[in-house]
């Protein structure tokens, strides 16, 4: 049963804003995306009234979820301060529009100063360790590394999941050959897809491949949170999270939601990539996430005919950077046609060529990651 935008609007029309106006007439709704039972939209309000609107956001999400045929709902509350607006004043008796109290009245200030964003962290039930695979920039082979690292951990006897949190450019559906829509269990949590012995979830399973993800920060944060919390991951030793490139909302949301056990930084040897990798490493250190190490991807080109090695992007830059920054160097992965071809075909090299040299490289990297997680995960 398909769900239409009009059905969503009809449902939202019954929700009242803090001022008592129908939500559909309050001039706060973004464009509504409704396709294949998946509904996405945001509520855009002034920052001074954000807390008053949170209950409205929750009501809107519940109302849309109740529409027959709806399987997934993401409703983000986007709060922006108007240009030139001063910070909200101290609480005073409200003489404005009835029903909207000053923002301070909705939640008492935290005792003992401002609460750290990291105080919101909580473990994912059943998941022993969550690690991030990140890069400072795109195009360095991060997703291919994340998948083959997950498979390497699997080969070491661990129960592994893979979360594709790259909201703007999810690659895992293509890399795994999976294109089904996840089903819901009795608790209305998404059931991850299974392949290669991994539990796999991606935003790419929820939207069409050609869909442009033009989402603001709060929408990205909401999507990452739902894929962490609203998925029935089951019992896992390690959940590998393929992060979007950069140091933005998705990375901070992950760090603030779950106590990450570590991050793997992927870089090519060239200086431009290393500069961005440095930024990524600095970000994880600032939020107290251990850096498990750096992987130098596309470390060298190896001719498939004669075996000659050529340093197309330079060589050894990531190793030198790891030594300079005092973090482990996990290994070199070559630029090789077999890795590219198996990735494009949805048959990653660790699974399709388990006895080959490239699978051995990824397993060696996985072994170093596993060793650093000892005491957190069950012994394989």
mmCIF file of C-alpha atoms in Angstrom:
data_model
loop_
_atom_site.group_PDB
_atom_site.id
_atom_site.type_symbol
_atom_site.label_atom_id
_atom_site.label_comp_id
_atom_site.label_asym_id
_atom_site.label_seq_id
_atom_site.Cartn_x
_atom_site.Cartn_y
_atom_site.Cartn_z
ATOM 1 C CA UNK A 1 0.000 0.000 0.000
ATOM 2 C CA UNK A 2 1.568 3.285 -1.110
ATOM 3 C CA UNK A 3 1.458 6.358 1.099
ATOM 4 C CA UNK A 4 0.836 9.758 -0.461
ATOM 5 C CA UNK A 5 1.892 13.228 0.605
ATOM 6 C CA UNK A 6 -1.779 14.160 0.965
ATOM 7 C CA UNK A 7 -2.320 11.347 3.481
ATOM 8 C CA UNK A 8 0.605 12.671 5.485
ATOM 9 C CA UNK A 9 -0.729 16.230 5.334
ATOM 10 C CA UNK A 10 -4.210 15.084 6.388
ATOM 11 C CA UNK A 11 -2.679 13.334 9.395
ATOM 12 C CA UNK A 12 -0.563 16.363 10.320
ATOM 13 C CA UNK A 13 -3.538 18.702 10.057
ATOM 14 C CA UNK A 14 -4.846 17.206 13.314
ATOM 15 C CA UNK A 15 -1.670 18.212 15.199
ATOM 16 C CA UNK A 16 -1.673 21.628 16.852
ATOM 17 C CA UNK A 17 1.319 23.953 17.158
ATOM 18 C CA UNK A 18 2.183 25.466 20.560
ATOM 19 C CA UNK A 19 0.015 28.427 19.518
ATOM 20 C CA UNK A 20 -2.949 26.188 18.751
ATOM 21 C CA UNK A 21 -2.650 26.429 14.964
ATOM 22 C CA UNK A 22 -2.933 23.329 12.777
ATOM 23 C CA UNK A 23 0.568 22.130 11.952
ATOM 24 C CA UNK A 24 -0.150 22.302 8.228
ATOM 25 C CA UNK A 25 -1.051 25.999 8.572
ATOM 26 C CA UNK A 26 1.865 26.985 10.795
ATOM 27 C CA UNK A 27 4.301 27.547 7.908
ATOM 28 C CA UNK A 28 6.940 25.292 9.480
ATOM 29 C CA UNK A 29 6.855 22.116 7.376
ATOM 30 C CA UNK A 30 9.536 21.252 4.853
ATOM 31 C CA UNK A 31 8.782 19.377 1.656
ATOM 32 C CA UNK A 32 7.454 15.913 2.498
ATOM 33 C CA UNK A 33 9.070 12.854 0.962
ATOM 34 C CA UNK A 34 6.711 9.857 0.886
ATOM 35 C CA UNK A 35 7.607 6.774 -1.132
ATOM 36 C CA UNK A 36 7.514 3.014 -0.567
ATOM 37 C CA UNK A 37 6.169 3.476 2.951
ATOM 38 C CA UNK A 38 9.093 5.745 3.943
ATOM 39 C CA UNK A 39 8.182 9.286 5.082
ATOM 40 C CA UNK A 40 10.739 12.053 5.702
ATOM 41 C CA UNK A 41 10.216 15.722 6.554
ATOM 42 C CA UNK A 42 11.360 18.370 8.989
ATOM 43 C CA UNK A 43 9.705 21.021 11.154
ATOM 44 C CA UNK A 44 11.569 24.314 10.893
ATOM 45 C CA UNK A 45 11.129 26.702 13.846
ATOM 46 C CA UNK A 46 12.916 29.552 15.552
ATOM 47 C CA UNK A 47 15.577 28.438 18.041
ATOM 48 C CA UNK A 48 13.932 30.435 20.844
ATOM 49 C CA UNK A 49 10.897 28.105 20.747
ATOM 50 C CA UNK A 50 12.619 24.811 19.909
ATOM 51 C CA UNK A 51 11.865 23.110 23.218
ATOM 52 C CA UNK A 52 8.181 24.061 23.010
ATOM 53 C CA UNK A 53 8.024 22.327 19.626
ATOM 54 C CA UNK A 54 9.673 19.038 20.629
ATOM 55 C CA UNK A 55 6.401 17.530 21.841
ATOM 56 C CA UNK A 56 4.775 18.606 18.562
ATOM 57 C CA UNK A 57 7.514 16.815 16.628
ATOM 58 C CA UNK A 58 6.884 13.640 18.653
ATOM 59 C CA UNK A 59 3.097 13.883 18.049
ATOM 60 C CA UNK A 60 3.670 14.387 14.327
ATOM 61 C CA UNK A 61 5.935 11.348 14.118
ATOM 62 C CA UNK A 62 3.402 9.194 15.977
ATOM 63 C CA UNK A 63 0.533 10.405 13.780
ATOM 64 C CA UNK A 64 2.361 9.618 10.544
ATOM 65 C CA UNK A 65 3.544 6.258 11.853
ATOM 66 C CA UNK A 66 -0.121 5.333 12.414
ATOM 67 C CA UNK A 67 -0.979 5.768 8.698
ATOM 68 C CA UNK A 68 -1.570 2.333 7.111
ATOM 69 C CA UNK A 69 1.352 1.414 4.875
ATOM 70 C CA UNK A 70 3.944 3.569 6.647
ATOM 71 C CA UNK A 71 6.994 1.540 7.657
ATOM 72 C CA UNK A 72 9.595 4.208 8.429
ATOM 73 C CA UNK A 73 9.248 7.796 9.661
ATOM 74 C CA UNK A 74 11.962 10.391 10.170
ATOM 75 C CA UNK A 75 10.823 13.774 11.503
ATOM 76 C CA UNK A 76 13.563 16.267 12.330
ATOM 77 C CA UNK A 77 13.128 19.460 14.327
ATOM 78 C CA UNK A 78 15.260 22.159 12.697
ATOM 79 C CA UNK A 79 15.812 25.180 14.946
ATOM 80 C CA UNK A 80 17.539 28.276 13.600
ATOM 81 C CA UNK A 81 18.050 31.641 15.231
ATOM 82 C CA UNK A 82 16.813 34.494 13.057
ATOM 83 C CA UNK A 83 19.533 36.698 11.635
ATOM 84 C CA UNK A 84 20.433 39.464 14.090
ATOM 85 C CA UNK A 85 18.291 37.974 16.852
ATOM 86 C CA UNK A 86 19.618 38.279 20.368
ATOM 87 C CA UNK A 87 19.895 35.267 22.688
ATOM 88 C CA UNK A 88 16.682 34.517 24.575
ATOM 89 C CA UNK A 89 16.273 36.670 27.709
ATOM 90 C CA UNK A 90 16.016 35.235 31.235
ATOM 91 C CA UNK A 91 12.606 33.756 32.023
ATOM 92 C CA UNK A 92 9.866 36.283 32.701
ATOM 93 C CA UNK A 93 6.110 35.925 32.974
ATOM 94 C CA UNK A 94 4.769 35.404 29.452
ATOM 95 C CA UNK A 95 2.693 38.246 28.054
ATOM 96 C CA UNK A 96 2.795 36.997 24.477
ATOM 97 C CA UNK A 97 0.686 34.513 22.635
ATOM 98 C CA UNK A 98 -1.037 32.079 25.012
ATOM 99 C CA UNK A 99 0.336 28.540 24.928
ATOM 100 C CA UNK A 100 3.961 29.468 24.200
ATOM 101 C CA UNK A 101 6.070 29.876 27.313
ATOM 102 C CA UNK A 102 9.592 31.303 27.210
ATOM 103 C CA UNK A 103 12.052 28.650 26.115
ATOM 104 C CA UNK A 104 13.625 28.461 29.614
ATOM 105 C CA UNK A 105 10.289 27.455 31.112
ATOM 106 C CA UNK A 106 10.157 24.168 29.237
ATOM 107 C CA UNK A 107 13.201 22.614 30.865
ATOM 108 C CA UNK A 108 15.021 23.572 34.075
ATOM 109 C CA UNK A 109 18.689 24.448 33.642
ATOM 110 C CA UNK A 110 21.054 21.545 34.412
ATOM 111 C CA UNK A 111 22.511 21.437 37.875
ATOM 112 C CA UNK A 112 26.206 22.146 38.209
ATOM 113 C CA UNK A 113 26.636 23.851 34.831
ATOM 114 C CA UNK A 114 25.966 22.846 31.258
ATOM 115 C CA UNK A 115 25.619 19.150 30.572
ATOM 116 C CA UNK A 116 28.168 17.603 28.252
ATOM 117 C CA UNK A 117 26.709 16.330 24.948
ATOM 118 C CA UNK A 118 28.526 13.047 25.681
ATOM 119 C CA UNK A 119 26.188 12.520 28.644
ATOM 120 C CA UNK A 120 23.587 11.301 26.126
ATOM 121 C CA UNK A 121 25.703 8.273 25.227
ATOM 122 C CA UNK A 122 24.236 4.837 25.813
ATOM 123 C CA UNK A 123 25.210 1.374 24.636
ATOM 124 C CA UNK A 124 23.323 -0.362 21.829
ATOM 125 C CA UNK A 125 21.762 -3.461 23.421
ATOM 126 C CA UNK A 126 23.555 -6.620 22.312
ATOM 127 C CA UNK A 127 26.439 -4.799 20.604
ATOM 128 C CA UNK A 128 29.770 -5.134 22.417
ATOM 129 C CA UNK A 129 31.766 -2.572 20.425
ATOM 130 C CA UNK A 130 30.977 0.139 17.873
ATOM 131 C CA UNK A 131 33.857 1.382 15.717
ATOM 132 C CA UNK A 132 33.849 4.064 13.029
ATOM 133 C CA UNK A 133 35.652 3.942 9.695
ATOM 134 C CA UNK A 134 36.209 7.533 8.648
ATOM 135 C CA UNK A 135 38.106 9.765 6.259
ATOM 136 C CA UNK A 136 38.695 13.472 6.034
ATOM 137 C CA UNK A 137 37.626 13.557 2.382
ATOM 138 C CA UNK A 138 35.717 11.461 -0.115
ATOM 139 C CA UNK A 139 37.114 9.225 -2.817
ATOM 140 C CA UNK A 140 39.767 7.473 -0.726
ATOM 141 C CA UNK A 141 38.062 4.051 -0.646
ATOM 142 C CA UNK A 142 36.610 4.323 2.845
ATOM 143 C CA UNK A 143 33.477 2.254 2.150
ATOM 144 C CA UNK A 144 35.441 -0.520 0.438
ATOM 145 C CA UNK A 145 37.792 -0.560 3.413
ATOM 146 C CA UNK A 146 34.912 -0.629 5.911
ATOM 147 C CA UNK A 147 33.243 -3.608 4.227
ATOM 148 C CA UNK A 148 36.430 -5.629 3.821
ATOM 149 C CA UNK A 149 37.461 -4.791 7.391
ATOM 150 C CA UNK A 150 34.089 -6.103 8.593
ATOM 151 C CA UNK A 151 34.650 -9.288 6.581
ATOM 152 C CA UNK A 152 38.160 -9.622 7.991
ATOM 153 C CA UNK A 153 36.750 -9.407 11.523
ATOM 154 C CA UNK A 154 34.176 -12.031 10.527
ATOM 155 C CA UNK A 155 36.976 -14.329 9.364
ATOM 156 C CA UNK A 156 38.560 -13.967 12.799
ATOM 157 C CA UNK A 157 35.468 -15.562 14.312
ATOM 158 C CA UNK A 158 33.599 -12.438 15.413
ATOM 159 C CA UNK A 159 29.900 -11.625 14.963
ATOM 160 C CA UNK A 160 29.924 -8.443 12.913
ATOM 161 C CA UNK A 161 27.456 -5.830 11.666
ATOM 162 C CA UNK A 162 27.971 -3.055 9.121
ATOM 163 C CA UNK A 163 26.114 0.259 9.269
ATOM 164 C CA UNK A 164 26.388 2.523 6.224
ATOM 165 C CA UNK A 165 25.948 5.982 7.788
ATOM 166 C CA UNK A 166 27.127 7.850 4.693
ATOM 167 C CA UNK A 167 23.835 9.725 4.304
ATOM 168 C CA UNK A 168 24.784 11.692 1.207
ATOM 169 C CA UNK A 169 26.443 8.900 -0.751
ATOM 170 C CA UNK A 170 25.648 5.427 0.570
ATOM 171 C CA UNK A 171 27.877 2.859 -1.149
ATOM 172 C CA UNK A 172 27.115 -0.333 0.769
ATOM 173 C CA UNK A 173 24.085 -1.359 -1.367
ATOM 174 C CA UNK A 174 26.330 -1.404 -4.451
ATOM 175 C CA UNK A 175 29.299 -2.980 -2.650
ATOM 176 C CA UNK A 176 27.172 -5.820 -1.249
ATOM 177 C CA UNK A 177 24.726 -6.278 -4.136
ATOM 178 C CA UNK A 178 21.804 -5.765 -1.724
ATOM 179 C CA UNK A 179 18.814 -3.691 -2.824
ATOM 180 C CA UNK A 180 15.908 -5.059 -0.762
ATOM 181 C CA UNK A 181 13.921 -2.970 1.681
ATOM 182 C CA UNK A 182 14.382 -3.959 5.340
ATOM 183 C CA UNK A 183 11.371 -5.450 7.094
ATOM 184 C CA UNK A 184 10.087 -4.584 10.567
ATOM 185 C CA UNK A 185 9.923 -6.926 13.535
ATOM 186 C CA UNK A 186 7.123 -7.043 16.126
ATOM 187 C CA UNK A 187 8.726 -4.123 17.972
ATOM 188 C CA UNK A 188 8.669 -2.104 14.720
ATOM 189 C CA UNK A 189 12.436 -2.107 14.516
ATOM 190 C CA UNK A 190 14.122 -2.585 11.141
ATOM 191 C CA UNK A 191 15.657 -6.002 10.589
ATOM 192 C CA UNK A 192 19.126 -5.669 9.038
ATOM 193 C CA UNK A 193 19.756 -7.456 5.773
ATOM 194 C CA UNK A 194 22.105 -10.424 5.862
ATOM 195 C CA UNK A 195 24.908 -11.227 3.447
ATOM 196 C CA UNK A 196 28.426 -12.635 3.791
ATOM 197 C CA UNK A 197 27.563 -13.504 7.390
ATOM 198 C CA UNK A 198 27.166 -9.800 8.255
ATOM 199 C CA UNK A 199 24.157 -7.871 9.579
ATOM 200 C CA UNK A 200 23.930 -4.895 7.195
ATOM 201 C CA UNK A 201 21.942 -1.642 7.269
ATOM 202 C CA UNK A 202 22.203 1.389 4.994
ATOM 203 C CA UNK A 203 20.211 4.541 4.336
ATOM 204 C CA UNK A 204 20.541 3.367 0.731
ATOM 205 C CA UNK A 205 18.074 0.562 1.499
ATOM 206 C CA UNK A 206 15.423 3.168 2.386
ATOM 207 C CA UNK A 207 15.726 5.577 -0.561
ATOM 208 C CA UNK A 208 16.214 5.100 -4.272
ATOM 209 C CA UNK A 209 19.786 5.161 -5.568
ATOM 210 C CA UNK A 210 19.156 8.248 -7.731
ATOM 211 C CA UNK A 211 17.494 10.239 -4.926
ATOM 212 C CA UNK A 212 19.366 13.422 -4.008
ATOM 213 C CA UNK A 213 19.721 13.586 -0.218
ATOM 214 C CA UNK A 214 19.375 17.345 0.312
ATOM 215 C CA UNK A 215 19.107 17.221 4.097
ATOM 216 C CA UNK A 216 20.007 19.761 6.731
ATOM 217 C CA UNK A 217 22.065 18.826 9.765
ATOM 218 C CA UNK A 218 19.149 17.888 12.054
ATOM 219 C CA UNK A 219 17.751 15.521 9.410
ATOM 220 C CA UNK A 220 21.140 13.828 9.074
ATOM 221 C CA UNK A 221 21.403 13.519 12.849
ATOM 222 C CA UNK A 222 17.910 12.045 13.070
ATOM 223 C CA UNK A 223 18.674 9.479 10.348
ATOM 224 C CA UNK A 224 21.935 8.360 11.989
ATOM 225 C CA UNK A 225 20.222 8.057 15.371
ATOM 226 C CA UNK A 226 17.387 5.957 13.936
ATOM 227 C CA UNK A 227 19.760 3.598 12.140
ATOM 228 C CA UNK A 228 21.630 3.100 15.400
ATOM 229 C CA UNK A 229 18.642 2.727 17.721
ATOM 230 C CA UNK A 230 15.733 1.533 15.549
ATOM 231 C CA UNK A 231 17.508 -1.484 14.051
ATOM 232 C CA UNK A 232 17.323 -4.987 15.581
ATOM 233 C CA UNK A 233 21.076 -5.620 15.477
ATOM 234 C CA UNK A 234 20.928 -8.727 17.666
ATOM 235 C CA UNK A 235 24.075 -9.991 19.377
ATOM 236 C CA UNK A 236 27.223 -8.541 17.783
ATOM 237 C CA UNK A 237 30.852 -8.407 18.826
ATOM 238 C CA UNK A 238 31.557 -5.436 16.572
ATOM 239 C CA UNK A 239 29.398 -2.967 14.648
ATOM 240 C CA UNK A 240 31.490 -1.287 11.935
ATOM 241 C CA UNK A 241 30.104 2.118 10.935
ATOM 242 C CA UNK A 242 30.994 3.485 7.505
ATOM 243 C CA UNK A 243 30.944 7.241 8.140
ATOM 244 C CA UNK A 244 30.430 10.034 5.615
ATOM 245 C CA UNK A 245 33.651 11.871 4.741
ATOM 246 C CA UNK A 246 34.518 14.978 6.726
ATOM 247 C CA UNK A 247 33.963 16.102 10.299
ATOM 248 C CA UNK A 248 30.309 17.129 10.440
ATOM 249 C CA UNK A 249 26.932 16.352 11.982
ATOM 250 C CA UNK A 250 26.965 12.595 11.349
ATOM 251 C CA UNK A 251 30.314 12.108 13.093
ATOM 252 C CA UNK A 252 29.289 14.190 16.101
ATOM 253 C CA UNK A 253 25.901 12.465 16.324
ATOM 254 C CA UNK A 254 27.566 9.053 16.409
ATOM 255 C CA UNK A 255 30.104 10.142 19.032
ATOM 256 C CA UNK A 256 27.368 11.670 21.203
ATOM 257 C CA UNK A 257 24.968 8.715 20.875
ATOM 258 C CA UNK A 258 27.167 5.710 21.584
ATOM 259 C CA UNK A 259 30.471 5.246 23.424
ATOM 260 C CA UNK A 260 32.633 4.509 20.386
ATOM 261 C CA UNK A 261 35.390 2.017 21.107
ATOM 262 C CA UNK A 262 37.571 3.427 18.364
ATOM 263 C CA UNK A 263 37.955 4.906 14.895
ATOM 264 C CA UNK A 264 39.904 3.753 11.856
ATOM 265 C CA UNK A 265 41.095 6.584 9.575
ATOM 266 C CA UNK A 266 41.430 5.843 5.835
ATOM 267 C CA UNK A 267 43.715 7.978 3.670
ATOM 268 C CA UNK A 268 45.657 7.831 0.453
ATOM 269 C CA UNK A 269 49.394 8.644 0.579
ATOM 270 C CA UNK A 270 49.105 12.065 -1.073
ATOM 271 C CA UNK A 271 49.410 15.259 0.947
ATOM 272 C CA UNK A 272 45.901 16.556 0.176
ATOM 273 C CA UNK A 273 44.316 13.422 1.611
ATOM 274 C CA UNK A 274 46.631 13.409 4.618
ATOM 275 C CA UNK A 275 45.713 17.005 5.515
ATOM 276 C CA UNK A 276 42.041 16.005 5.715
ATOM 277 C CA UNK A 277 42.858 12.776 7.537
ATOM 278 C CA UNK A 278 44.634 14.891 10.148
ATOM 279 C CA UNK A 279 41.429 16.858 10.707
ATOM 280 C CA UNK A 280 39.405 13.673 11.122
ATOM 281 C CA UNK A 281 41.885 12.296 13.601
ATOM 282 C CA UNK A 282 41.840 15.558 15.579
ATOM 283 C CA UNK A 283 38.026 15.509 15.704
ATOM 284 C CA UNK A 284 37.891 12.009 17.201
ATOM 285 C CA UNK A 285 40.506 12.953 19.778
ATOM 286 C CA UNK A 286 38.449 16.005 20.780
ATOM 287 C CA UNK A 287 35.422 13.818 21.509
ATOM 288 C CA UNK A 288 37.593 11.265 23.361
ATOM 289 C CA UNK A 289 37.287 8.461 20.792
ATOM 290 C CA UNK A 290 40.427 6.270 20.598
ATOM 291 C CA UNK A 291 42.031 6.197 17.157
ATOM 292 C CA UNK A 292 42.694 2.547 16.364
ATOM 293 C CA UNK A 293 44.993 3.477 13.503
ATOM 294 C CA UNK A 294 45.438 4.717 9.948
ATOM 295 C CA UNK A 295 45.051 2.653 6.766
ATOM 296 C CA UNK A 296 46.937 3.789 3.662
ATOM 297 C CA UNK A 297 44.566 2.917 0.812
ATOM 298 C CA UNK A 298 45.654 3.042 -2.853
ATOM 299 C CA UNK A 299 49.142 2.832 -1.389
ATOM 300 C CA UNK A 300 50.640 1.788 -4.712
ATOM 301 C CA UNK A 301 49.455 0.509 -8.087
ATOM 302 C CA UNK A 302 50.304 -3.090 -8.807
ATOM 303 C CA UNK A 303 50.206 -4.091 -12.457
ATOM 304 C CA UNK A 304 48.006 -7.194 -12.808
ATOM 305 C CA UNK A 305 50.150 -8.426 -15.715
ATOM 306 C CA UNK A 306 53.737 -8.059 -14.517
ATOM 307 C CA UNK A 307 53.329 -7.246 -10.809
ATOM 308 C CA UNK A 308 55.336 -4.006 -11.051
ATOM 309 C CA UNK A 309 54.541 -1.483 -8.299
ATOM 310 C CA UNK A 310 54.065 2.219 -9.124
ATOM 311 C CA UNK A 311 53.554 4.935 -6.501
ATOM 312 C CA UNK A 312 50.822 6.885 -8.283
ATOM 313 C CA UNK A 313 49.794 8.913 -5.219
ATOM 314 C CA UNK A 314 53.175 8.777 -3.530
ATOM 315 C CA UNK A 315 53.932 6.140 -0.935
ATOM 316 C CA UNK A 316 54.336 5.893 2.814
ATOM 317 C CA UNK A 317 52.647 9.201 3.647
ATOM 318 C CA UNK A 318 50.056 7.616 5.938
ATOM 319 C CA UNK A 319 52.702 5.532 7.731
ATOM 320 C CA UNK A 320 54.782 8.666 8.331
ATOM 321 C CA UNK A 321 51.688 10.552 9.534
ATOM 322 C CA UNK A 322 50.796 7.749 11.952
ATOM 323 C CA UNK A 323 54.323 7.803 13.405
ATOM 324 C CA UNK A 324 54.221 11.594 13.668
ATOM 325 C CA UNK A 325 50.856 11.589 15.464
ATOM 326 C CA UNK A 326 51.615 8.588 17.656
ATOM 327 C CA UNK A 327 48.812 6.320 16.410
ATOM 328 C CA UNK A 328 49.073 2.766 15.009
ATOM 329 C CA UNK A 329 49.705 2.259 11.307
ATOM 330 C CA UNK A 330 47.390 -0.577 10.304
ATOM 331 C CA UNK A 331 48.639 -1.384 6.812
ATOM 332 C CA UNK A 332 48.881 -0.630 3.097
ATOM 333 C CA UNK A 333 46.168 -1.588 0.619
ATOM 334 C CA UNK A 334 47.176 -1.423 -3.062
ATOM 335 C CA UNK A 335 45.286 0.161 -5.940
ATOM 336 C CA UNK A 336 44.468 -3.043 -7.783
ATOM 337 C CA UNK A 337 41.907 -4.014 -10.398
ATOM 338 C CA UNK A 338 40.758 -7.055 -8.415
ATOM 339 C CA UNK A 339 39.669 -4.895 -5.474
ATOM 340 C CA UNK A 340 37.883 -2.445 -7.771
ATOM 341 C CA UNK A 341 36.190 -5.137 -9.863
ATOM 342 C CA UNK A 342 34.936 -7.205 -6.930
ATOM 343 C CA UNK A 343 33.646 -4.068 -5.190
ATOM 344 C CA UNK A 344 31.701 -2.934 -8.254
ATOM 345 C CA UNK A 345 30.261 -6.439 -8.655
ATOM 346 C CA UNK A 346 28.987 -6.592 -5.057
ATOM 347 C CA UNK A 347 31.368 -9.442 -4.250
ATOM 348 C CA UNK A 348 34.037 -7.919 -1.942
ATOM 349 C CA UNK A 349 37.500 -9.337 -2.322
ATOM 350 C CA UNK A 350 37.813 -10.785 1.206
ATOM 351 C CA UNK A 351 34.766 -12.966 0.514
ATOM 352 C CA UNK A 352 35.194 -13.692 -3.195
ATOM 353 C CA UNK A 353 38.981 -14.288 -3.140
ATOM 354 C CA UNK A 354 39.592 -15.404 0.465
ATOM 355 C CA UNK A 355 42.947 -17.019 -0.301
ATOM 356 C CA UNK A 356 44.282 -14.069 -2.308
ATOM 357 C CA UNK A 357 46.898 -11.502 -1.229
ATOM 358 C CA UNK A 358 44.391 -8.667 -0.853
ATOM 359 C CA UNK A 359 42.142 -10.626 1.499
ATOM 360 C CA UNK A 360 45.250 -11.356 3.586
ATOM 361 C CA UNK A 361 45.983 -7.614 3.844
ATOM 362 C CA UNK A 362 42.479 -6.814 5.074
ATOM 363 C CA UNK A 363 42.548 -9.695 7.553
ATOM 364 C CA UNK A 364 45.871 -8.458 8.933
ATOM 365 C CA UNK A 365 44.314 -5.009 9.449
ATOM 366 C CA UNK A 366 41.283 -6.632 11.093
ATOM 367 C CA UNK A 367 43.595 -8.589 13.397
ATOM 368 C CA UNK A 368 45.209 -5.383 14.664
ATOM 369 C CA UNK A 369 41.788 -3.820 15.244
ATOM 370 C CA UNK A 370 40.574 -6.907 17.103
ATOM 371 C CA UNK A 371 43.676 -6.935 19.300
ATOM 372 C CA UNK A 372 43.005 -3.328 20.348
ATOM 373 C CA UNK A 373 39.414 -4.231 21.262
ATOM 374 C CA UNK A 374 40.362 -7.124 23.542
ATOM 375 C CA UNK A 375 38.634 -6.805 26.865
ATOM 376 C CA UNK A 376 35.637 -5.240 25.104
ATOM 377 C CA UNK A 377 34.653 -8.032 22.721
ATOM 378 C CA UNK A 378 34.414 -11.741 23.459
ATOM 379 C CA UNK A 379 37.517 -13.731 22.586
ATOM 380 C CA UNK A 380 37.173 -15.345 19.184
#
